[in-house]
Amino acid sequence: MNRNQFLALLLPALLLLGLPSAIGADKEESDPIESLFVERATTELILIEVYVTDSKGRPIRGLTIDDFVLKVERRRKPIESVEYFEVTAPPAPA
């Protein structure tokens, strides 16, 4: 393959990839190469329900985020928030 044949094959490929902007073509158009790259991020928020009671089964009130430790696969993970809810006993069946 000679140089002219190589350039004849290379030029259409560069045009398809949007490289004319990289070699001095019109800079005002959006660069198609940039649109080929996509960055994705995944986040998870997992809700964990915890019941904390004393030895007589009474709820322990006033606990804060510092009173809890979360470990996943032996690694400590951050806790974003702690909320306290008073749970009442369900009514007795009739």
Tab-separated table of C-alpha atoms in Angstrom:
chain	number	residue	atom	x	y	z
A	1	MET	CA	0.000	0.000	0.000
A	2	ASN	CA	1.483	3.323	-1.001
A	3	ARG	CA	1.229	6.639	0.867
A	4	ASN	CA	-1.710	7.950	-1.210
A	5	GLN	CA	-3.737	4.795	-0.650
A	6	PHE	CA	-3.006	4.985	3.071
A	7	LEU	CA	-4.121	8.633	3.260
A	8	ALA	CA	-7.227	7.808	1.219
A	9	LEU	CA	-8.197	5.265	3.883
A	10	LEU	CA	-7.097	7.379	6.856
A	11	LEU	CA	-8.903	10.601	5.939
A	12	PRO	CA	-12.460	9.137	5.935
A	13	ALA	CA	-11.708	7.441	9.254
A	14	LEU	CA	-10.586	10.754	10.763
A	15	LEU	CA	-13.697	12.473	9.434
A	16	LEU	CA	-15.919	9.794	10.978
A	17	LEU	CA	-14.192	10.196	14.331
A	18	GLY	CA	-14.534	13.961	14.268
A	19	LEU	CA	-10.808	14.636	14.196
A	20	PRO	CA	-10.989	17.593	11.780
A	21	SER	CA	-11.533	19.827	14.807
A	22	ALA	CA	-8.288	18.506	16.244
A	23	ILE	CA	-6.395	19.377	13.078
A	24	GLY	CA	-7.693	22.933	12.769
A	25	ALA	CA	-11.217	22.608	11.327
A	26	ASP	CA	-14.146	24.638	12.627
A	27	LYS	CA	-13.807	24.822	16.445
A	28	GLU	CA	-17.346	26.129	17.049
A	29	GLU	CA	-18.970	22.752	16.407
A	30	SER	CA	-19.116	20.317	19.324
A	31	ASP	CA	-16.397	17.706	19.251
A	32	PRO	CA	-17.897	14.248	18.522
A	33	ILE	CA	-14.897	12.584	20.178
A	34	GLU	CA	-15.827	14.128	23.516
A	35	SER	CA	-19.340	12.734	23.175
A	36	LEU	CA	-17.905	9.217	22.752
A	37	PHE	CA	-16.615	9.188	26.317
A	38	VAL	CA	-19.178	8.775	29.079
A	39	GLU	CA	-18.478	8.857	32.779
A	40	ARG	CA	-20.912	7.085	35.065
A	41	ALA	CA	-21.032	6.928	38.823
A	42	THR	CA	-23.157	4.776	41.060
A	43	THR	CA	-24.084	5.603	44.597
A	44	GLU	CA	-26.007	3.573	47.096
A	45	LEU	CA	-27.882	4.510	50.205
A	46	ILE	CA	-28.795	1.488	52.243
A	47	LEU	CA	-31.293	1.819	55.057
A	48	ILE	CA	-30.586	-0.411	58.040
A	49	GLU	CA	-33.264	-0.751	60.684
A	50	VAL	CA	-31.822	-1.230	64.166
A	51	TYR	CA	-33.600	-1.952	67.439
A	52	VAL	CA	-31.494	-1.121	70.492
A	53	THR	CA	-32.780	-2.310	73.863
A	54	ASP	CA	-31.410	-2.853	77.338
A	55	SER	CA	-31.340	-6.231	79.097
A	56	LYS	CA	-35.033	-5.864	80.012
A	57	GLY	CA	-36.129	-5.111	76.428
A	58	ARG	CA	-36.652	-1.379	76.974
A	59	PRO	CA	-35.565	0.924	74.146
A	60	ILE	CA	-32.388	2.930	74.672
A	61	ARG	CA	-33.074	6.536	73.739
A	62	GLY	CA	-30.694	9.354	72.843
A	63	LEU	CA	-28.218	7.387	70.750
A	64	THR	CA	-26.280	9.391	68.167
A	65	ILE	CA	-24.360	8.552	65.020
A	66	ASP	CA	-21.200	8.196	67.150
A	67	ASP	CA	-22.788	5.289	69.040
A	68	PHE	CA	-22.834	3.087	65.924
A	69	VAL	CA	-20.146	1.433	63.804
A	70	LEU	CA	-20.844	-0.075	60.389
A	71	LYS	CA	-18.397	-2.568	58.921
A	72	VAL	CA	-18.663	-4.237	55.534
A	73	GLU	CA	-16.179	-7.017	54.824
A	74	ARG	CA	-14.204	-5.899	57.901
A	75	ARG	CA	-13.911	-2.342	56.567
A	76	ARG	CA	-15.450	0.551	58.421
A	77	LYS	CA	-18.054	2.406	56.339
A	78	PRO	CA	-19.455	5.893	56.954
A	79	ILE	CA	-22.918	6.299	58.443
A	80	GLU	CA	-24.761	9.257	56.931
A	81	SER	CA	-27.521	9.684	59.484
A	82	VAL	CA	-29.328	8.163	62.441
A	83	GLU	CA	-33.017	8.728	63.126
A	84	TYR	CA	-34.935	7.674	66.203
A	85	PHE	CA	-38.510	6.420	65.931
A	86	GLU	CA	-40.657	5.386	68.859
A	87	VAL	CA	-42.233	2.031	68.092
A	88	THR	CA	-45.412	1.088	69.910
A	89	ALA	CA	-46.525	-2.452	70.500
A	90	PRO	CA	-49.064	-3.732	67.999
A	91	PRO	CA	-52.623	-4.128	69.284
A	92	ALA	CA	-53.469	-7.514	70.787
A	93	PRO	CA	-55.406	-9.804	68.443
A	94	ALA	CA	-59.138	-10.011	69.098
